[in-house]
Amino acid sequence: MPIVHKGTVVDNKKVGNYFVLTATAADMPKEFKPGNFVAVAIGDERSSLILRRAFSIYQVNDRGVYGGTVDIVISPHGPGTDYLANLKRNDAINLVGPLGKPFSLPKDPVPCVLVGGGYGAAPLFTLAEALTARGCRVDFILGASTQEKLFGMLEARRISTTLTVTTDDGTSGQMGQVTDALPEVIKKSNAAVIYACGPMKMLEAVANVANMHGIVSQTSVEESMACGIGVCMTCVLPIIGDDGITRMLRSCVDGPAFKGDKVRWDQVGKIPSDTWGAPVEGVN
Amino acid sequence: MPIVHKGTVVDNKKVGNYFVLTATAADMPKEFKPGNFVAVAIGDERSSLILRRAFSIYQVNDRGVYGGTVDIVISPHGPGTDYLANLKRNDAINLVGPLGKPFSLPKDPVPCVLVGGGYGAAPLFTLAEALTARGCRVDFILGASTQEKLFGMLEARRISTTLTVTTDDGTSGQMGQVTDALPEVIKKSNAAVIYACGPMKMLEAVANVANMHGIVSQTSVEESMACGIGVCMTCVLPIIGDDGITRMLRSCVDGPAFKGDKVRWDQVGKIPSDTWGAPVEGVN
Amino acid sequence: MKRVPKRTSVDMSIELAKLRLESPVLTASGCAAAGKELDQFIDISTIGAVVTKSVMLEPRSGRATPRMAETPSGMLNGIGLQGPGIDDFIEKDLAWLNQKGAKTIVSIAGNNVEEFGKVADKLRDIPGVIGIEVNISCPNVENRGQVFACDPYAAADVINNVRRNVSASMPLFAKLSPDVTDITEIAKSVVKAGADGLSVINTLLGMVIDTDTLLPRLSGKTGGLSGPAIRPVAVRCVYQIRKALPNIPIIGMGGIRSGRDAVEFFAAGANAVSVGTTVFNDPEACVRVHDEVAQILQDKGLRSLAEIINAAHEELI
Amino acid sequence: MKRVPKRTSVDMSIELAKLRLESPVLTASGCAAAGKELDQFIDISTIGAVVTKSVMLEPRSGRATPRMAETPSGMLNGIGLQGPGIDDFIEKDLAWLNQKGAKTIVSIAGNNVEEFGKVADKLRDIPGVIGIEVNISCPNVENRGQVFACDPYAAADVINNVRRNVSASMPLFAKLSPDVTDITEIAKSVVKAGADGLSVINTLLGMVIDTDTLLPRLSGKTGGLSGPAIRPVAVRCVYQIRKALPNIPIIGMGGIRSGRDAVEFFAAGANAVSVGTTVFNDPEACVRVHDEVAQILQDKGLRSLAEIINAAHEELI
Ligand SMILES: Cc1cc2nc3c(=O)[nH]c(=O)nc-3n(C[C@H](O)[C@H](O)[C@H](O)COP(=O)(O)OP(=O)(O)OC[C@H]3O[C@@H](n4cnc5c(N)ncnc54)[C@H](O)[C@@H]3O)c2cc1C
Ligand SMILES: Cc1cc2nc3c(=O)[nH]c(=O)nc-3n(C[C@H](O)[C@H](O)[C@H](O)COP(=O)(O)OP(=O)(O)OC[C@H]3O[C@@H](n4cnc5c(N)ncnc54)[C@H](O)[C@@H]3O)c2cc1C
Ligand SMILES: Cc1cc2nc3c(=O)[nH]c(=O)nc-3n(C[C@H](O)[C@H](O)[C@H](O)COP(=O)(O)O)c2cc1C
Ligand SMILES: Cc1cc2nc3c(=O)[nH]c(=O)nc-3n(C[C@H](O)[C@H](O)[C@H](O)COP(=O)(O)O)c2cc1C
Ligand code: FES
Ligand code: FES
């Protein structure tokens, strides 16, 4: 069960272009599963920003000196993320979580490739641990536009069989995109599942590669969210159900991870005309 | 000329029920005269509180290690004052000032009584210095509901000929109100002018005592202000002009100090029917 | 631990149309889905009532994303009434609410007057529905037509039709839009047509433009503005309607964030309040607001909420 | 040091009705008095124009205090048009503005249709007045306090009368209220009656209740809501009017705090903008907003403000 926690910032350090913020979080770590996220309030009741911001949970610790804590990775680029990046030790921070469906884990100890784009890597490290604990081989691919925007290279190296790094500008690893490296990694590792988190375009490309190789992908999407808890219907995208019918599902409670072959990638931001309940005339 | 200054908090200490906040203020101290106030923003552009709050300038320093600074006294009791009371050293603070007409000083070195109610004492200390510099005798009366709400006793004692203290509950000084002590102080000091700052009811009572003694009073009023710079017309009260006509004057630019006998005390919060431009039918 | 209202000595129960509710704080339609998700944070059976997301006759996909934009102290939404349709709603959502012991006010919407009636008819004799809120004011309907709530005749037609399709004892609340020249005119019209009470207010029509693309941020271009930003407009609407209709039950809403905010609505004339957008910020808000109101009343030395209702109308008390 | 707009390579000048202004940023009526106080902070002659506080025929005391209440990201005001009357205004305020070289748009108001005409007539042949903004968002004393701007006929009557009392070349702007069911109807009506342009929007009617006394906070009970809170409503109004009247000059306003906010208005269809409530927070706002808009245009690689006006209307560009 998610909780609302009035926490405090334990630490907030700059790492490349990002900030890794540690906050007290009471019982959240106990409830946590890889793939969950938290919704963070931006300021107190004086703030003009009334919507929470969603952040993948990067790490949890339920036995620290501060009791339970969670770590999130912040990419500052707007009013909310800027605010959080500037928080200091002991500042108040209000979190709701853990939220969202966790990643589905394979029943058998099959090889898995984890693909993270930029801060999208954040939820993959606890996932890697869980997979490893099940005996899965884990190979990592981290990509970003440039070196500063890569996240978690050292850690990925530590917990994976292989780590492949790509940057668009070649400042670190191979020049290119994660999907340029993906087929090779799939081949070498004999992957059965691909997990991916990052920009929507990357997820689409990863899902396509997985489909082409006939293997399962789980993509953790990032849709604009107002509530994060499933009550507002802002965070929807077209997902094909087991019955073959496309529905507008909430990424906050039905996701954020969806099977890559179930997302209508080319129709994200639209209502496909065959969607359950779509307007008859096709207007929006 | 007032300026808009993006300053920082140098210090913020609790004194009784109040906080004395010191902020960098660039050239404000050079322009300052006793009786001026500053308008302080509550938070940055993320704040939902968009109006500034007015505070009497308590002290200025134009040669400190931080350059120019101003001190204000904060009585926390609402969202804006609570916010300011919680500011810490190095926090950002945005000030506009110095604002308002300064107190008028007597041309001759006449005895003056300074009456401060609660944090209303704040603007009186620099005034006392200016009066003393002109050779005026200064007697102080400080009053409050209770001891914790008295402000500046030590300082008042230091810069005045006599200090009289009153509290409603008798926790410090005489039990009673400032006006209970005032006639005696007027008599002893042979006062020619009374300066007062504090709650409106106190100002009214002080003005009445002054009138009864046939001496001049200057009362620094506190009306709810939206702009503090004279452009919004929210801070008005009925003031009798030299021509005998009552006008709704802005306390931020025509005051905050007005001659006590020119304020229509019983009509504050109303439009007296003989006001310049009053509605003909007397409706509001 | 799900939050439940604190027990106090203050009587927080209310009379609302033909209803008696233990708490004056309800959810707002579209801001609590059908209660299930919120029940992780608060015990949904302990709040005044769950007002469900407006449901239509058929399933509905809603609008394309982006469906929302944050605004100063508020937000703009253009969900487009995504929902499962009334049959599925009754079968799943209502069944869940009943099993939980929640009090449910079902919000209904329609593309035309007839549809409203059909949806209402489906709710006839369904157990657990304590009231129906008729959303005649959603500005987001994809149908280009004028909003029902902006025309006294269209608004009355809808209420009339719904009234005919429900039992006489079923409390009907008409939900009004503030986007009109005179909201009391619409209020009078729907009351005459058979509404037992009024829900005041729905969102204000607004637009946010993306300064990068220079195009409207929402896929539907305009959307509904909600949150604390609109509170003064909502309080004014409640006040005006209470003045015009001294006895009509009113559910007040629009930007309620705290108990103090709710007290403004009660004083203006609301008999109950709905908390909408604030739930996105604080999933426990409905219970917290209840507790804060009780505390304020206690601090004032009052024994019941009833004592402050209409207090801002000196002529009524 | 008074702040003045930074020089940049971006052409920030605009055409507005028959006017050519060097900056698109004006003050908003009632939020800058007659410019003198702001001239301590910014060089008032360097902004687009000073729109003065609405002036009436006779001196006016305004309403009793309290005249304002702060609201989430906004404020409520009920000043009641305090002012010196048109004669005194011309003699003192306008003389000062002229001496400073400011461009002045005089906002006028009246208790009835005739009064508007009389005030306008007084301004005939007075040098330095580059335009007149007609504040029809005030109550018509002769018609039960009905606001002129809420009725297309009353609004047109006022504009008609003013038009007859000024020279044909004098640009007239009608200032519209958002408190109407269809703002484009009022817009069309006043344009037909002779308005050369529209000022969009005035405040929204609102109320704040003091939770201690349980009574309305303002002496006039209701007041006008302004500030960032109302921006989405204002942008929507500008957008709707631009769509309905593709060529009418529009001064956009309502909650502009930053250059980004102003860009929303330009994209929605405003040819110029007024900054109101924000001036209370930042006395330098008119110049700052100008600078920020110029910077945004420069960052977009654009050479003139004209390139973004109407950009949100795909059909118009
Ligand atoms: C499941 C999930 C996990 C995420 N994990 C991370 C993470 O680990 N690190 C990180 O830096 N960011 C993460 N994000 C994105 C992050 O939530 C947005 O960057 C952030 O909300 C933007 O807020 P802002 O005020 O800085 O920017 P603005 O763009 O100004 O935000 C304005 C509004 O839009 C919403 N919004 C805008 N972009 C997004 C977005 N991409 N996703 C959700 N809401 C959005 C905001 O919540 C806010 O209400 C995640 C998003 C989701 C949905
Ligand atoms: C000239 C002047 C000098 C002042 N000097 C001091 C001082 O030295 N120390 C001190 O603690 N306070 C002083 N005040 C009062 C102080 O400005 C208010 O207490 C403060 O604005 C209240 O803000 P709030 O958010 O805490 O409370 P709220 O009551 O919630 O304020 C809400 C709104 O009302 C306005 N407001 C409410 N009360 C007042 C008031 N009394 N005066 C002006 N605006 C008000 C606020 O500016 C704000 O916009 C002074 C006021 C004036 C006019
Ligand atoms: C995301 C969202 C969805 C909404 N959906 C509905 C709806 O389906 N039916 C309805 O009558 N009102 C709907 N509303 C309006 C709210 O019920 C409420 O009237 C309005 O938001 C004002 O209250 P608030 O400021 O507390 O949110 C919705 C509001 C929001 C923010
Ligand atoms: C204190 C105050 C006084 C105002 N006085 C007038 C006025 O005299 N005439 C007028 O046309 N508008 C008046 N307005 C409305 C503003 O000009 C403007 O239309 C409105 O406030 C919206 O813009 P803003 O959000 O930038 O303030 C006033 C607004 C405020 C806040
Ligand atoms: S963010 Fe509200 S339903 Fe997903
Ligand atoms: S506070 Fe605005 S005129 Fe005085």
PDB file of C-alpha atoms in Angstrom, chain A residues 115-266:
ATOM      1  CA  VAL A 115      18.387  -0.498 -21.323  1.00  0.00           C
ATOM      2  CA  GLY A 116      18.427   2.909 -19.663  1.00  0.00           C
ATOM      3  CA  GLY A 117      18.292   6.258 -21.438  1.00  0.00           C
ATOM      4  CA  GLY A 118      19.597   9.159 -19.347  1.00  0.00           C
ATOM      5  CA  TYR A 119      17.951   9.275 -15.926  1.00  0.00           C
ATOM      6  CA  GLY A 120      15.725   6.480 -17.233  1.00  0.00           C
ATOM      7  CA  ALA A 121      18.408   4.178 -15.850  1.00  0.00           C
ATOM      8  CA  ALA A 122      17.252   5.023 -12.323  1.00  0.00           C
ATOM      9  CA  PRO A 123      14.763   2.155 -11.777  1.00  0.00           C
ATOM     10  CA  LEU A 124      16.984  -0.464 -13.430  1.00  0.00           C
ATOM     11  CA  PHE A 125      19.503  -1.040 -10.651  1.00  0.00           C
ATOM     12  CA  THR A 126      17.114  -2.478  -8.100  1.00  0.00           C
ATOM     13  CA  LEU A 127      15.614  -4.447 -10.982  1.00  0.00           C
ATOM     14  CA  ALA A 128      19.053  -5.836 -11.833  1.00  0.00           C
ATOM     15  CA  GLU A 129      19.502  -6.943  -8.226  1.00  0.00           C
ATOM     16  CA  ALA A 130      16.146  -8.677  -8.193  1.00  0.00           C
ATOM     17  CA  LEU A 131      16.909 -10.405 -11.489  1.00  0.00           C
ATOM     18  CA  THR A 132      20.348 -11.459 -10.321  1.00  0.00           C
ATOM     19  CA  ALA A 133      18.821 -12.828  -7.142  1.00  0.00           C
ATOM     20  CA  ARG A 134      16.677 -15.038  -9.353  1.00  0.00           C
ATOM     21  CA  GLY A 135      19.724 -16.234 -11.210  1.00  0.00           C
ATOM     22  CA  CYS A 136      19.153 -14.185 -14.339  1.00  0.00           C
ATOM     23  CA  ARG A 137      22.132 -12.983 -16.323  1.00  0.00           C
ATOM     24  CA  VAL A 138      21.945  -9.177 -16.579  1.00  0.00           C
ATOM     25  CA  ASP A 139      23.500  -7.114 -19.345  1.00  0.00           C
ATOM     26  CA  PHE A 140      23.263  -3.343 -19.219  1.00  0.00           C
ATOM     27  CA  ILE A 141      23.082  -0.746 -21.938  1.00  0.00           C
ATOM     28  CA  LEU A 142      23.184   2.884 -20.866  1.00  0.00           C
ATOM     29  CA  GLY A 143      22.717   5.639 -23.385  1.00  0.00           C
ATOM     30  CA  ALA A 144      22.396   9.394 -23.426  1.00  0.00           C
ATOM     31  CA  SER A 145      22.925  12.325 -25.730  1.00  0.00           C
ATOM     32  CA  THR A 146      26.228  13.102 -24.049  1.00  0.00           C
ATOM     33  CA  GLN A 147      28.464  11.827 -21.250  1.00  0.00           C
ATOM     34  CA  GLU A 148      27.109  14.182 -18.569  1.00  0.00           C
ATOM     35  CA  LYS A 149      23.653  12.723 -19.064  1.00  0.00           C
ATOM     36  CA  LEU A 150      24.632   9.117 -18.525  1.00  0.00           C
ATOM     37  CA  PHE A 151      23.540   7.820 -15.192  1.00  0.00           C
ATOM     38  CA  GLY A 152      24.917   4.974 -13.064  1.00  0.00           C
ATOM     39  CA  MET A 153      27.799   3.623 -15.144  1.00  0.00           C
ATOM     40  CA  LEU A 154      29.898   2.401 -12.230  1.00  0.00           C
ATOM     41  CA  GLU A 155      27.006   0.724 -10.565  1.00  0.00           C
ATOM     42  CA  ALA A 156      25.790  -0.851 -13.787  1.00  0.00           C
ATOM     43  CA  ARG A 157      29.237  -2.278 -14.386  1.00  0.00           C
ATOM     44  CA  ARG A 158      29.321  -3.729 -10.900  1.00  0.00           C
ATOM     45  CA  ILE A 159      26.004  -5.541 -11.071  1.00  0.00           C
ATOM     46  CA  SER A 160      25.958  -6.700 -14.704  1.00  0.00           C
ATOM     47  CA  THR A 161      27.722  -9.237 -16.863  1.00  0.00           C
ATOM     48  CA  THR A 162      28.458  -6.631 -19.513  1.00  0.00           C
ATOM     49  CA  LEU A 163      27.896  -2.905 -19.747  1.00  0.00           C
ATOM     50  CA  THR A 164      27.601  -1.147 -23.073  1.00  0.00           C
ATOM     51  CA  VAL A 165      27.529   2.626 -23.195  1.00  0.00           C
ATOM     52  CA  THR A 166      26.354   4.799 -26.080  1.00  0.00           C
ATOM     53  CA  THR A 167      26.253   8.551 -26.500  1.00  0.00           C
ATOM     54  CA  ASP A 168      24.874  10.462 -29.443  1.00  0.00           C
ATOM     55  CA  ASP A 169      27.982  12.632 -29.558  1.00  0.00           C
ATOM     56  CA  GLY A 170      30.513   9.935 -28.742  1.00  0.00           C
ATOM     57  CA  THR A 171      31.762  11.623 -25.563  1.00  0.00           C
ATOM     58  CA  SER A 172      31.505   8.268 -23.804  1.00  0.00           C
ATOM     59  CA  GLY A 173      31.241   4.689 -25.090  1.00  0.00           C
ATOM     60  CA  GLN A 174      30.095   4.020 -28.640  1.00  0.00           C
ATOM     61  CA  MET A 175      28.811   6.900 -30.673  1.00  0.00           C
ATOM     62  CA  GLY A 176      25.167   6.263 -31.460  1.00  0.00           C
ATOM     63  CA  GLN A 177      21.992   5.200 -29.791  1.00  0.00           C
ATOM     64  CA  VAL A 178      21.168   2.337 -27.467  1.00  0.00           C
ATOM     65  CA  THR A 179      19.361   0.506 -30.228  1.00  0.00           C
ATOM     66  CA  ASP A 180      22.529   0.513 -32.317  1.00  0.00           C
ATOM     67  CA  ALA A 181      24.157  -1.565 -29.592  1.00  0.00           C
ATOM     68  CA  LEU A 182      21.136  -3.619 -28.605  1.00  0.00           C
ATOM     69  CA  PRO A 183      21.126  -6.396 -31.280  1.00  0.00           C
ATOM     70  CA  GLU A 184      24.719  -7.293 -30.499  1.00  0.00           C
ATOM     71  CA  VAL A 185      24.035  -7.461 -26.747  1.00  0.00           C
ATOM     72  CA  ILE A 186      20.920  -9.575 -27.323  1.00  0.00           C
ATOM     73  CA  LYS A 187      22.958 -11.952 -29.409  1.00  0.00           C
ATOM     74  CA  LYS A 188      25.867 -12.238 -27.003  1.00  0.00           C
ATOM     75  CA  SER A 189      23.699 -12.666 -23.925  1.00  0.00           C
ATOM     76  CA  ASN A 190      21.058 -14.756 -25.639  1.00  0.00           C
ATOM     77  CA  ALA A 191      18.513 -12.443 -24.009  1.00  0.00           C
ATOM     78  CA  ALA A 192      14.961 -13.544 -23.348  1.00  0.00           C
ATOM     79  CA  VAL A 193      13.667 -10.273 -21.897  1.00  0.00           C
ATOM     80  CA  ILE A 194      14.510  -6.648 -22.429  1.00  0.00           C
ATOM     81  CA  TYR A 195      13.667  -4.020 -19.821  1.00  0.00           C
ATOM     82  CA  ALA A 196      13.847  -0.408 -20.892  1.00  0.00           C
ATOM     83  CA  CYS A 197      13.267   2.978 -19.348  1.00  0.00           C
ATOM     84  CA  GLY A 198      13.956   6.309 -20.991  1.00  0.00           C
ATOM     85  CA  PRO A 199      12.481   8.701 -23.550  1.00  0.00           C
ATOM     86  CA  MET A 200       9.432   7.479 -25.447  1.00  0.00           C
ATOM     87  CA  LYS A 201      11.263   7.424 -28.782  1.00  0.00           C
ATOM     88  CA  MET A 202      13.923   5.191 -27.286  1.00  0.00           C
ATOM     89  CA  LEU A 203      11.334   2.875 -25.803  1.00  0.00           C
ATOM     90  CA  GLU A 204       9.610   2.576 -29.142  1.00  0.00           C
ATOM     91  CA  ALA A 205      12.892   1.731 -30.840  1.00  0.00           C
ATOM     92  CA  VAL A 206      13.797  -0.811 -28.159  1.00  0.00           C
ATOM     93  CA  ALA A 207      10.382  -2.441 -28.394  1.00  0.00           C
ATOM     94  CA  ASN A 208      10.813  -2.718 -32.146  1.00  0.00           C
ATOM     95  CA  VAL A 209      14.190  -4.395 -31.802  1.00  0.00           C
ATOM     96  CA  ALA A 210      12.749  -6.802 -29.230  1.00  0.00           C
ATOM     97  CA  ASN A 211       9.827  -7.586 -31.517  1.00  0.00           C
ATOM     98  CA  MET A 212      12.172  -8.215 -34.400  1.00  0.00           C
ATOM     99  CA  HIS A 213      14.121 -10.646 -32.265  1.00  0.00           C
ATOM    100  CA  GLY A 214      10.912 -12.238 -31.072  1.00  0.00           C
ATOM    101  CA  ILE A 215      11.652 -11.554 -27.446  1.00  0.00           C
ATOM    102  CA  VAL A 216       9.673  -9.942 -24.669  1.00  0.00           C
ATOM    103  CA  SER A 217      10.225  -6.300 -23.727  1.00  0.00           C
ATOM    104  CA  GLN A 218       9.002  -4.316 -20.781  1.00  0.00           C
ATOM    105  CA  THR A 219       9.075  -0.580 -21.345  1.00  0.00           C
ATOM    106  CA  SER A 220       8.587   1.894 -18.519  1.00  0.00           C
ATOM    107  CA  VAL A 221       6.870   4.904 -20.058  1.00  0.00           C
ATOM    108  CA  GLU A 222       6.819   8.512 -18.978  1.00  0.00           C
ATOM    109  CA  GLU A 223       3.516  10.245 -19.498  1.00  0.00           C
ATOM    110  CA  SER A 224       2.564  13.572 -17.997  1.00  0.00           C
ATOM    111  CA  MET A 225       0.825  12.862 -14.691  1.00  0.00           C
ATOM    112  CA  ALA A 226      -1.416  15.017 -12.539  1.00  0.00           C
ATOM    113  CA  CYS A 227      -2.141  12.629  -9.648  1.00  0.00           C
ATOM    114  CA  GLY A 228       0.093   9.565  -9.968  1.00  0.00           C
ATOM    115  CA  ILE A 229      -2.457   7.458  -8.073  1.00  0.00           C
ATOM    116  CA  GLY A 230      -4.979   6.614 -10.769  1.00  0.00           C
ATOM    117  CA  VAL A 231      -7.794   9.071 -10.116  1.00  0.00           C
ATOM    118  CA  CYS A 232      -7.386  11.798 -12.765  1.00  0.00           C
ATOM    119  CA  MET A 233      -7.006  10.037 -16.142  1.00  0.00           C
ATOM    120  CA  THR A 234      -4.351  12.377 -17.521  1.00  0.00           C
ATOM    121  CA  CYS A 235      -1.574   9.842 -17.986  1.00  0.00           C
ATOM    122  CA  VAL A 236      -3.161   7.509 -20.496  1.00  0.00           C
ATOM    123  CA  LEU A 237      -1.782   5.902 -23.610  1.00  0.00           C
ATOM    124  CA  PRO A 238      -3.189   3.372 -26.068  1.00  0.00           C
ATOM    125  CA  ILE A 239      -2.415  -0.169 -24.956  1.00  0.00           C
ATOM    126  CA  ILE A 240      -3.533  -3.358 -26.662  1.00  0.00           C
ATOM    127  CA  GLY A 241      -5.220  -5.729 -24.217  1.00  0.00           C
ATOM    128  CA  ASP A 242      -5.000  -9.493 -24.110  1.00  0.00           C
ATOM    129  CA  ASP A 243      -8.329  -9.483 -25.921  1.00  0.00           C
ATOM    130  CA  GLY A 244      -6.756  -7.531 -28.769  1.00  0.00           C
ATOM    131  CA  ILE A 245      -8.728  -4.381 -27.958  1.00  0.00           C
ATOM    132  CA  THR A 246      -6.924  -1.080 -27.563  1.00  0.00           C
ATOM    133  CA  ARG A 247      -7.778   0.877 -24.430  1.00  0.00           C
ATOM    134  CA  MET A 248      -6.508   4.167 -23.048  1.00  0.00           C
ATOM    135  CA  LEU A 249      -4.763   2.877 -19.926  1.00  0.00           C
ATOM    136  CA  ARG A 250      -3.364   4.901 -17.064  1.00  0.00           C
ATOM    137  CA  SER A 251       0.389   4.725 -16.968  1.00  0.00           C
ATOM    138  CA  CYS A 252       0.423   5.491 -13.237  1.00  0.00           C
ATOM    139  CA  VAL A 253      -1.527   2.432 -12.123  1.00  0.00           C
ATOM    140  CA  ASP A 254      -1.624   0.099 -15.130  1.00  0.00           C
ATOM    141  CA  GLY A 255       2.058   0.961 -15.762  1.00  0.00           C
ATOM    142  CA  PRO A 256       4.472   2.652 -15.875  1.00  0.00           C
ATOM    143  CA  ALA A 257       5.923  -0.557 -17.347  1.00  0.00           C
ATOM    144  CA  PHE A 258       3.998  -2.072 -20.236  1.00  0.00           C
ATOM    145  CA  LYS A 259       4.924  -4.893 -22.558  1.00  0.00           C
ATOM    146  CA  GLY A 260       6.658  -3.249 -25.497  1.00  0.00           C
ATOM    147  CA  ASP A 261       4.528  -5.020 -28.081  1.00  0.00           C
ATOM    148  CA  LYS A 262       1.317  -3.863 -26.412  1.00  0.00           C
ATOM    149  CA  VAL A 263       1.971  -0.145 -26.661  1.00  0.00           C
ATOM    150  CA  ARG A 264       0.637   1.540 -29.803  1.00  0.00           C
ATOM    151  CA  TRP A 265       3.790   3.621 -30.078  1.00  0.00           C
ATOM    152  CA  ASP A 266       2.854   5.447 -33.266  1.00  0.00           C
TER     153      ASP A 266
END
